[in-house]
Coordinates of C-alpha atoms in Angstrom, one line a residue:
M1 CA 45.6 -48.7 31.0
R2 CA 49.3 -48.1 31.4
Y3 CA 49.9 -50.7 28.7
I4 CA 47.5 -48.9 26.3
L5 CA 49.3 -45.6 26.9
S6 CA 52.7 -47.1 26.4
V7 CA 51.5 -48.6 23.0
F8 CA 50.1 -45.3 22.0
A9 CA 53.3 -43.5 22.9
L10 CA 55.3 -46.1 20.9
L11 CA 53.0 -45.7 17.9
A12 CA 53.4 -41.9 18.1
G13 CA 57.2 -42.3 18.1
V14 CA 57.1 -44.7 15.1
L15 CA 54.8 -42.4 13.1
G16 CA 57.0 -39.4 13.8
F17 CA 54.7 -37.7 16.3
S18 CA 56.1 -35.8 19.3
P19 CA 54.2 -35.3 22.6
N20 CA 53.6 -31.7 21.5
Y21 CA 51.5 -32.9 18.5
V22 CA 49.6 -35.3 20.7
L23 CA 48.8 -32.4 23.0
A24 CA 47.8 -30.2 20.0
A25 CA 45.2 -32.8 19.0
T26 CA 43.2 -32.0 22.2
C27 CA 43.6 -28.2 21.7
P28 CA 40.4 -26.2 21.1
L29 CA 42.1 -24.4 18.3
R30 CA 44.4 -25.8 15.6
A31 CA 48.1 -25.5 16.1
G32 CA 50.0 -23.6 13.5
A33 CA 47.0 -21.3 12.7
A34 CA 46.2 -17.7 13.4
Y35 CA 43.1 -16.5 15.2
K36 CA 41.3 -13.3 16.2
T37 CA 38.0 -12.2 17.5
S38 CA 35.5 -9.9 15.8
L39 CA 36.0 -7.4 18.7
S40 CA 39.7 -6.9 18.3
P41 CA 42.3 -6.5 15.5
A42 CA 44.8 -8.5 17.6
V43 CA 45.9 -11.7 16.0
Y44 CA 47.3 -14.7 17.9
Y45 CA 49.3 -17.7 16.7
V46 CA 48.6 -21.1 18.3
T47 CA 51.7 -23.1 19.1
D48 CA 52.2 -26.9 19.1
N49 CA 51.9 -26.7 22.9
C50 CA 48.4 -25.3 22.6
T51 CA 49.4 -21.8 23.8
K52 CA 48.7 -18.6 22.0
Q53 CA 51.2 -15.8 21.1
L54 CA 50.4 -12.3 20.0
L55 CA 51.8 -11.5 16.6
N56 CA 52.8 -8.1 15.3
Q57 CA 52.6 -7.4 11.6
D58 CA 56.1 -8.5 10.7
Q59 CA 55.7 -11.7 12.7
Y60 CA 52.3 -12.5 11.1
F61 CA 53.6 -12.3 7.6
S62 CA 56.6 -14.4 8.5
Y63 CA 54.1 -17.2 8.9
F64 CA 51.2 -16.3 6.6
D65 CA 50.8 -14.8 3.1
S66 CA 47.6 -12.8 3.7
W67 CA 45.4 -11.4 6.5
N68 CA 42.7 -13.7 5.1
D69 CA 44.7 -16.6 6.5
S70 CA 43.6 -15.7 10.0
Q71 CA 40.4 -17.1 11.3
V72 CA 37.7 -15.3 13.4
V73 CA 36.6 -17.2 16.5
S74 CA 34.6 -16.4 19.6
A75 CA 36.3 -14.6 22.5
A76 CA 35.5 -17.6 24.8
K77 CA 37.3 -20.0 22.5
L78 CA 40.4 -17.8 22.1
T79 CA 40.5 -17.2 25.9
A80 CA 40.4 -21.0 26.5
V81 CA 43.9 -21.2 25.0
K82 CA 46.5 -20.2 27.5
T83 CA 48.8 -17.3 26.7
D84 CA 52.4 -18.5 26.1
A85 CA 55.0 -17.1 28.6
M86 CA 57.4 -16.6 25.7
P87 CA 56.9 -13.9 23.0
A88 CA 56.3 -15.0 19.5
M89 CA 59.3 -15.7 17.2
M90 CA 59.6 -15.0 13.6
G91 CA 58.1 -17.7 11.3
P92 CA 59.6 -20.0 8.7
N93 CA 58.9 -17.5 5.8
Y94 CA 61.2 -14.9 7.4
F95 CA 64.9 -14.8 6.4
P96 CA 67.2 -12.4 8.2
R97 CA 69.0 -9.9 6.1
T98 CA 72.5 -8.6 6.7
G99 CA 72.5 -6.4 9.8
S100 CA 70.0 -8.5 11.7
L101 CA 70.5 -9.7 15.3
I102 CA 69.0 -13.2 15.7
K103 CA 68.8 -16.0 18.3
S104 CA 67.1 -19.4 18.5
P105 CA 64.1 -20.1 20.8
T106 CA 66.2 -22.4 22.9
S107 CA 69.3 -20.3 23.5
N108 CA 70.2 -16.8 24.6
T109 CA 73.2 -16.7 22.3
V110 CA 72.8 -13.8 19.9
Y111 CA 74.3 -13.7 16.4
F112 CA 75.0 -10.7 14.1
V113 CA 74.2 -11.5 10.5
L114 CA 76.8 -10.5 7.9
S115 CA 75.8 -11.8 4.5
V116 CA 75.8 -15.6 4.7
F117 CA 77.5 -15.7 8.1
K118 CA 76.1 -15.8 11.6
N119 CA 78.6 -14.2 14.0
K120 CA 78.3 -15.0 17.6
V121 CA 78.2 -11.9 19.9
A122 CA 80.4 -12.8 22.9
N123 CA 79.0 -10.1 25.1
L124 CA 75.7 -8.3 24.6
D125 CA 77.3 -5.1 26.0
L126 CA 79.2 -5.0 22.7
L127 CA 75.9 -4.2 20.9
A128 CA 76.0 -0.6 21.9
A129 CA 79.6 -0.3 20.8
M130 CA 78.5 -1.7 17.4
G131 CA 75.8 0.9 17.1
L132 CA 73.1 -1.7 17.6
D133 CA 70.1 -1.9 20.0
A134 CA 69.5 -5.0 22.1
A135 CA 65.8 -4.6 21.4
W136 CA 66.5 -5.5 17.8
V137 CA 67.3 -9.1 18.6
E138 CA 64.8 -11.4 16.8
T139 CA 64.0 -15.0 17.7
V140 CA 64.0 -17.3 14.7
P141 CA 63.5 -21.0 14.1
Q142 CA 66.5 -23.2 14.6
A143 CA 66.2 -24.3 11.0
T144 CA 66.6 -20.6 9.9
L145 CA 69.7 -20.2 12.1
D146 CA 71.2 -23.4 10.6
K147 CA 71.1 -22.0 7.1
F148 CA 73.9 -19.6 7.9
L149 CA 77.6 -20.4 7.9
E150 CA 79.5 -20.1 11.2
G151 CA 81.3 -16.8 11.2
T152 CA 83.7 -15.2 13.7
E153 CA 82.9 -14.8 17.4
I154 CA 82.7 -11.1 18.0
K155 CA 84.7 -10.1 21.1
S156 CA 85.4 -6.5 20.1
I157 CA 84.1 -4.0 17.6
D158 CA 87.3 -4.3 15.8
E159 CA 86.5 -7.9 14.9
V160 CA 83.3 -6.7 13.3
F161 CA 85.1 -4.2 11.2
S162 CA 87.8 -6.6 10.2
Q163 CA 85.2 -8.9 8.4
G164 CA 83.9 -6.1 6.1
L165 CA 80.4 -6.1 4.7
Y166 CA 79.4 -3.7 7.6
L167 CA 76.8 -1.1 6.8
F168 CA 76.7 1.9 9.1
K169 CA 76.0 5.6 9.5
Y170 CA 77.8 8.3 11.5
T171 CA 76.0 9.8 14.5
D172 CA 77.0 13.3 13.3
N173 CA 75.9 12.7 9.7
P174 CA 73.0 10.2 9.7
A175 CA 72.0 11.1 6.2
K176 CA 74.8 9.1 4.6
I177 CA 75.1 5.3 4.6
Y178 CA 78.5 3.6 4.3
L179 CA 79.6 0.1 3.5
L180 CA 82.9 -1.4 4.7
L181 CA 84.7 -3.7 2.2
P182 CA 88.4 -4.8 2.1
D183 CA 90.6 -3.4 -0.6
A184 CA 91.4 -6.1 -3.2
K185 CA 95.1 -5.3 -3.1
T186 CA 96.0 -4.3 0.5
G187 CA 93.2 -6.0 2.5
R188 CA 92.6 -2.8 4.4
M189 CA 89.0 -1.8 5.1
M190 CA 87.7 0.8 2.8
R191 CA 84.6 2.9 3.5
H192 CA 82.2 3.2 0.5
Y193 CA 79.5 5.8 0.4
V194 CA 76.2 4.2 -0.7
K195 CA 74.7 7.0 -2.9
N196 CA 71.7 4.9 -3.9
E197 CA 70.1 3.4 -0.8
T198 CA 67.4 1.5 -2.6
L199 CA 70.0 -1.0 -4.1
L200 CA 70.5 -2.3 -0.5
D201 CA 67.0 -3.9 -0.7
Y202 CA 68.2 -6.0 -3.7
V203 CA 71.4 -7.2 -2.2
G204 CA 70.3 -8.6 1.2
Y205 CA 70.7 -5.6 3.5
R206 CA 68.1 -4.2 5.8
R207 CA 67.7 -0.4 5.9
D208 CA 65.5 -0.2 9.0
R209 CA 68.3 -1.1 11.5
I210 CA 71.5 0.5 10.3
P211 CA 74.2 0.8 13.1
M212 CA 75.1 4.3 14.2
L213 CA 78.8 4.8 14.9
P214 CA 80.5 7.8 16.5
P215 CA 82.9 9.7 14.2
V216 CA 85.9 8.5 16.2
Y217 CA 85.8 5.4 13.9
Q218 CA 87.4 6.5 10.6
F219 CA 88.3 4.5 7.5
Q220 CA 90.1 5.0 4.3
I221 CA 87.8 6.0 1.4
G222 CA 86.7 3.7 -1.4
A223 CA 84.7 4.5 -4.5
P224 CA 81.1 5.5 -4.0
I225 CA 78.4 3.0 -4.9
D226 CA 75.5 4.3 -7.0
N227 CA 74.1 1.2 -8.7
I228 CA 73.9 -2.5 -8.3
G229 CA 76.7 -3.0 -10.9
E230 CA 79.1 -0.8 -8.8
F231 CA 78.1 -2.7 -5.7
F232 CA 79.1 -6.1 -7.1
T233 CA 82.2 -4.7 -8.6
Q234 CA 83.3 -3.7 -5.1
Y235 CA 81.8 -6.8 -3.6
F236 CA 83.2 -9.6 -5.7
T237 CA 86.7 -8.2 -6.3
N238 CA 87.8 -8.8 -2.8
A239 CA 88.4 -11.8 -0.5
F240 CA 84.7 -12.5 -0.2
A241 CA 84.5 -13.5 -3.8
Q242 CA 86.4 -16.6 -2.9
V243 CA 83.9 -17.5 -0.2
F244 CA 80.8 -17.0 -2.2
S245 CA 82.1 -18.7 -5.4
G246 CA 82.2 -22.0 -3.4
L247 CA 78.7 -21.8 -1.9
G248 CA 76.8 -23.0 -5.0
N249 CA 73.8 -21.6 -6.7
S250 CA 71.2 -23.3 -4.5
F251 CA 72.7 -22.1 -1.3
S252 CA 73.0 -18.5 -2.5
Q253 CA 69.4 -18.6 -3.8
D254 CA 68.1 -20.1 -0.6
L255 CA 69.8 -17.4 1.4
F256 CA 68.9 -14.4 -0.5
N257 CA 65.8 -15.5 -2.6
N258 CA 66.9 -13.1 -5.3
P259 CA 67.7 -14.1 -8.9
L260 CA 70.5 -11.5 -9.0
L261 CA 72.2 -13.4 -6.2
E262 CA 71.7 -16.9 -7.7
S263 CA 75.1 -17.2 -9.1
P264 CA 78.3 -15.2 -8.6
S265 CA 79.0 -15.6 -12.3
N266 CA 75.8 -13.9 -13.1
L267 CA 76.6 -11.1 -10.8
L268 CA 80.1 -10.6 -12.2
N269 CA 78.5 -10.1 -15.6
Y270 CA 75.9 -7.6 -14.4
G271 CA 77.1 -4.2 -15.5
I272 CA 80.7 -4.6 -14.3
E273 CA 83.2 -2.8 -16.5
T274 CA 85.9 -1.3 -14.2
P275 CA 87.7 -2.6 -11.1
P276 CA 87.2 -0.7 -7.8
Q277 CA 89.1 2.6 -7.5
I278 CA 90.4 4.3 -4.5
I279 CA 89.4 7.9 -4.3
E280 CA 92.4 10.2 -3.8
D281 CA 90.7 13.6 -4.0
E282 CA 92.1 15.3 -0.9
H283 CA 88.9 17.4 -0.6
L284 CA 86.5 14.5 -0.6
D285 CA 85.2 13.4 2.8
E286 CA 88.0 12.6 5.3
N287 CA 90.7 14.3 3.2
Q288 CA 92.9 11.2 3.0
N289 CA 94.0 8.6 0.5
S290 CA 94.7 4.9 0.7
E291 CA 98.2 5.3 2.2
I292 CA 98.7 5.0 5.9
K293 CA 99.5 8.4 7.4
Y294 CA 101.1 8.8 10.8
L295 CA 103.3 11.1 12.7
K296 CA 107.0 10.1 12.7
V297 CA 108.4 9.0 16.0
D298 CA 109.9 11.9 18.0
D299 CA 112.4 10.8 20.7
N300 CA 111.6 14.0 22.6
F301 CA 107.8 13.8 22.3
D302 CA 106.8 10.2 22.2
H303 CA 106.6 7.6 25.0
I304 CA 109.2 5.0 23.9
R305 CA 110.0 1.8 25.7
G306 CA 113.2 0.1 24.6
N307 CA 116.2 1.0 22.5
L308 CA 115.7 4.4 20.7
N309 CA 117.7 3.0 17.8
A310 CA 116.0 -0.4 17.6
K311 CA 115.6 -2.1 14.2
V312 CA 111.9 -2.6 14.6
T313 CA 109.3 -0.1 15.8
L314 CA 105.8 -0.7 17.0
I315 CA 103.5 2.3 17.4
E316 CA 100.5 1.3 19.6
Y317 CA 97.3 3.4 19.8
A318 CA 95.5 2.4 22.9
D319 CA 92.7 3.2 25.4
F320 CA 93.4 2.6 29.1
E321 CA 89.8 1.4 29.6
C322 CA 89.8 -1.0 26.7
P323 CA 90.0 -4.6 28.1
Y324 CA 91.7 -5.8 24.9
C325 CA 94.4 -3.1 25.4
K326 CA 95.0 -4.4 28.9
Q327 CA 95.4 -7.9 27.4
F328 CA 97.7 -6.6 24.6
H329 CA 99.8 -4.6 27.1
T330 CA 100.9 -7.9 28.6
T331 CA 101.6 -9.3 25.1
M332 CA 103.8 -6.3 24.2
K333 CA 105.8 -6.6 27.4
Q334 CA 106.5 -10.2 26.5
A335 CA 107.8 -9.1 23.1
M336 CA 110.0 -6.5 24.8
E337 CA 111.4 -9.1 27.1
K338 CA 112.2 -11.5 24.2
Y339 CA 113.6 -9.0 21.7
G340 CA 115.3 -6.5 24.0
D341 CA 117.2 -3.8 22.1
R342 CA 116.0 -5.0 18.7
V343 CA 112.5 -3.6 19.3
R344 CA 111.1 -0.3 20.5
W345 CA 107.5 0.3 21.7
V346 CA 105.9 3.6 21.1
F347 CA 102.6 4.3 23.0
R348 CA 100.1 6.9 21.7
Q349 CA 96.8 7.8 23.1
F350 CA 93.5 6.8 21.5
P351 CA 90.8 7.1 24.2
I352 CA 87.4 6.3 22.7
E353 CA 85.1 8.4 25.0
S354 CA 81.9 7.3 23.3
I355 CA 82.3 3.9 25.0
H356 CA 84.8 4.6 27.7
S357 CA 83.9 7.8 29.5
Q358 CA 87.0 7.6 31.8
A359 CA 89.5 6.9 29.1
R360 CA 90.4 10.5 28.3
A361 CA 91.0 11.4 32.0
E362 CA 93.3 8.4 32.3
A363 CA 95.2 9.4 29.2
L364 CA 95.7 13.0 30.5
A365 CA 96.9 11.6 33.8
S366 CA 99.4 9.3 32.1
E367 CA 100.8 12.3 30.2
C368 CA 101.2 14.1 33.5
A369 CA 103.2 11.1 34.8
G370 CA 105.2 11.1 31.6
E371 CA 106.1 14.8 32.1
Q372 CA 108.1 13.5 35.1
G373 CA 109.6 10.6 33.2
Q374 CA 107.3 7.9 34.7
F375 CA 104.9 7.3 31.8
W376 CA 105.5 3.6 31.5
K377 CA 105.4 2.9 35.3
F378 CA 102.1 4.7 35.5
A379 CA 100.7 3.0 32.4
D380 CA 101.6 -0.4 33.9
I381 CA 99.9 0.5 37.1
L382 CA 96.7 1.7 35.3
F383 CA 96.4 -1.5 33.3
A384 CA 97.1 -3.6 36.4
N385 CA 94.3 -1.9 38.3
T386 CA 91.5 -1.8 35.7
Q387 CA 89.5 -4.6 34.1
G388 CA 88.5 -2.2 31.4
E389 CA 85.1 -0.7 30.6
D390 CA 85.4 2.2 33.1
T391 CA 86.2 0.0 36.1
L392 CA 89.2 2.1 37.3
D393 CA 88.7 4.2 40.4
L394 CA 89.7 7.7 39.3
S395 CA 89.9 8.8 42.9
K396 CA 93.1 6.7 43.1
L397 CA 95.0 8.4 40.3
Q398 CA 97.0 10.3 42.9
L399 CA 97.9 7.1 44.7
Y400 CA 99.0 5.5 41.4
A401 CA 101.0 8.5 40.6
A402 CA 102.8 8.2 43.9
Q403 CA 103.4 4.5 43.3
A404 CA 105.0 5.4 40.0
G405 CA 107.4 7.8 41.7
V406 CA 106.2 11.2 40.5
D407 CA 105.8 14.4 42.6
V408 CA 102.1 14.3 43.5
P409 CA 101.5 18.1 43.8
T410 CA 103.0 18.7 40.4
F411 CA 101.0 15.8 39.0
N412 CA 97.8 17.2 40.5
E413 CA 98.3 20.6 39.0
C414 CA 99.0 19.1 35.6
Y415 CA 96.0 16.9 35.7
K416 CA 93.6 19.6 37.1
T417 CA 94.5 22.0 34.2
E418 CA 94.4 19.3 31.5
K419 CA 97.9 20.4 30.5
Y420 CA 98.3 17.8 27.8
A421 CA 94.8 17.9 26.3
Q422 CA 96.2 19.1 23.0
K423 CA 98.7 16.2 22.9
V424 CA 96.0 13.7 23.5
D425 CA 93.9 15.3 20.7
E426 CA 96.9 15.1 18.4
D427 CA 97.4 11.4 19.2
I428 CA 93.7 10.7 18.5
A429 CA 93.9 12.5 15.1
D430 CA 97.1 10.6 14.3
A431 CA 95.4 7.3 15.1
Q432 CA 92.5 8.1 12.8
S433 CA 94.9 9.1 10.0
A434 CA 96.8 5.9 10.5
G435 CA 93.6 3.8 9.9
A436 CA 92.7 2.9 13.5
M437 CA 89.1 1.6 13.7
G438 CA 89.3 0.6 17.4
T439 CA 91.8 -0.3 20.0
P440 CA 94.4 -1.6 20.3
Y441 CA 95.8 -0.7 16.9
T442 CA 99.5 -1.1 16.1
L443 CA 101.8 0.0 13.3
L444 CA 104.7 -2.4 12.8
F445 CA 107.8 -1.0 11.0
N446 CA 110.4 -3.4 9.6
T447 CA 114.1 -2.8 9.1
K448 CA 113.3 -1.2 5.7
G449 CA 110.9 1.2 7.2
E450 CA 107.9 -0.5 5.6
V451 CA 104.7 -0.4 7.7
K452 CA 102.2 -3.1 8.5
P453 CA 99.0 -2.4 10.5
L454 CA 98.0 -4.9 13.2
S455 CA 94.4 -4.7 14.5
G456 CA 93.2 -5.9 17.8
A457 CA 94.8 -7.8 20.7
I458 CA 96.6 -10.4 18.7
P459 CA 98.2 -13.2 20.8
F460 CA 101.9 -13.3 21.5
S461 CA 102.4 -16.2 19.1
E462 CA 101.1 -14.1 16.2
L463 CA 103.0 -10.9 17.3
D464 CA 106.2 -13.0 17.6
L465 CA 105.9 -14.1 14.0
E466 CA 105.2 -10.6 12.8
I467 CA 108.3 -9.3 14.6
Q468 CA 110.5 -12.1 13.3
D469 CA 109.4 -11.2 9.7
A470 CA 110.1 -7.5 10.4
L471 CA 113.6 -8.3 11.5

C-alpha cells in the first residue's frame, strides 16, 4: 500500500500536480468555482484546499465575468465544505491601480502601488501619516504582485512624496484632488490640481481611496490638469518618462490594460502641444511660485550652531518627535565636527502636530531654553531622550531644562504662557514656503549663496559630499 501511494505521489509530481490538487479531487465541490444556495445571496469561492471563502462583489468579479458563473447547490453540500480561516483574496482578473495597498497571501509585507512600482511600506504605522487606511490593504495573488517593478522602501512620508505620482486631497478641502509630479527642470515636486477627475480612470488611478493629507504638507504649484493630453504632458516630460520608455509595449499594456498606455510614443502624440508650465499667479492657491522662499538668517533671532560667518549655511526644519530628525541630528553633529568654522547650522521649528501631538510642546520648550542661551544643549537632550513618535515624557521637561543649565522657574513661566508660540508659527510658515513636505528638511547654501533643498535624513556620506560641493 505504501508503495502504491509513493508511485501515485511520484506520478502526481511528474504530471505537475500538487497535493492541493489531489485533495481537490475528493472535494464535494469543484475547486476554483463559485457556489451559493437558493436561500441566500452569499457567494463562496472554493479553494484548491477544499475550503470555502465568502466573496464580496469586488472579489467575485476579480475571478468571474458574470453572476451567471456562480452555481446554485444545496445548503447541505455547501456546508460540507469547511470555511477557510483566511479571508478571500482578490482574483487573477484584478489588477491594482495606483494608490492601492497590496500584499501576497503568504506574507504580511504591504506594498503601496505607484504606477508600475510596488513600494514596500516599512512600518504599517506610516499608513496613517500617508493618509491611508490599513483596512484598505488587499491580498492579491503572488503572480499579480510579481508584475510590478520593485520600488523604494517607504520609511517616511517624505520618501513617498519624493517619488512623485502621488494623488491626494487635503483634509480641509476634500473637494479638490492633487497630483504630485517632479518639475522637469528642477526636480522639485509640484502639486497639480486635477480639474477633471474622470481622466484618472483612464490613466491607472483609483478614485475610491485617495489619501487625505493635513494642510501642513504644502508644495509648489504646477499647471492644472483638465484633460488626458495635459496629464501626459506633465507625466512624460519629467524623470518618469525615462523609466516608462524602457518598459516596452507589452509590459505597459499588461499593467494598465488600456490602449492609451500601450506605448509612451502613442501617449506623447496624444494632444500634447505645450510643455508643462509653472503657475506664477500670486493669487492662485498657495500664493507662491516655483522659487524657494525662506526667511533670511538672523543672528539675533535664529538658533545658530557654529561660526556665524561660515561659508556654508544649513537651515534645518525639524520636529523633535520625528525619529528621522533624531537620526539626522546625529548626522548634522558629525558634519559640524568635521567642518568646524566653515559650516553653520540653523535650526527652525517644524512640528507636525497631525502625526506628533507632543511636537509643538517640545518646540515651545526648546524656545524657552533658547531664551536663556541654552537651545542647543536642550535640543541635544530632547533628541537623546526620545525615540520619536511622541515617546518623550513631557513631565521631564523641567528636568531636561535643569540639565541644560537654564533657570527652571523662568523656564516654567515661559513654557506655561507659550511665550514663543508666534515664533514657532513663523517657523512653520517659513518651512512651508521653503518647500518642506515633511521632516527633516534642509536648505543648503553654498559660498555663492545658491540654495539646494535636501529632503529627509540623508546619511553622513551623502551630506558630506553635498557640503564639499557647496564649499
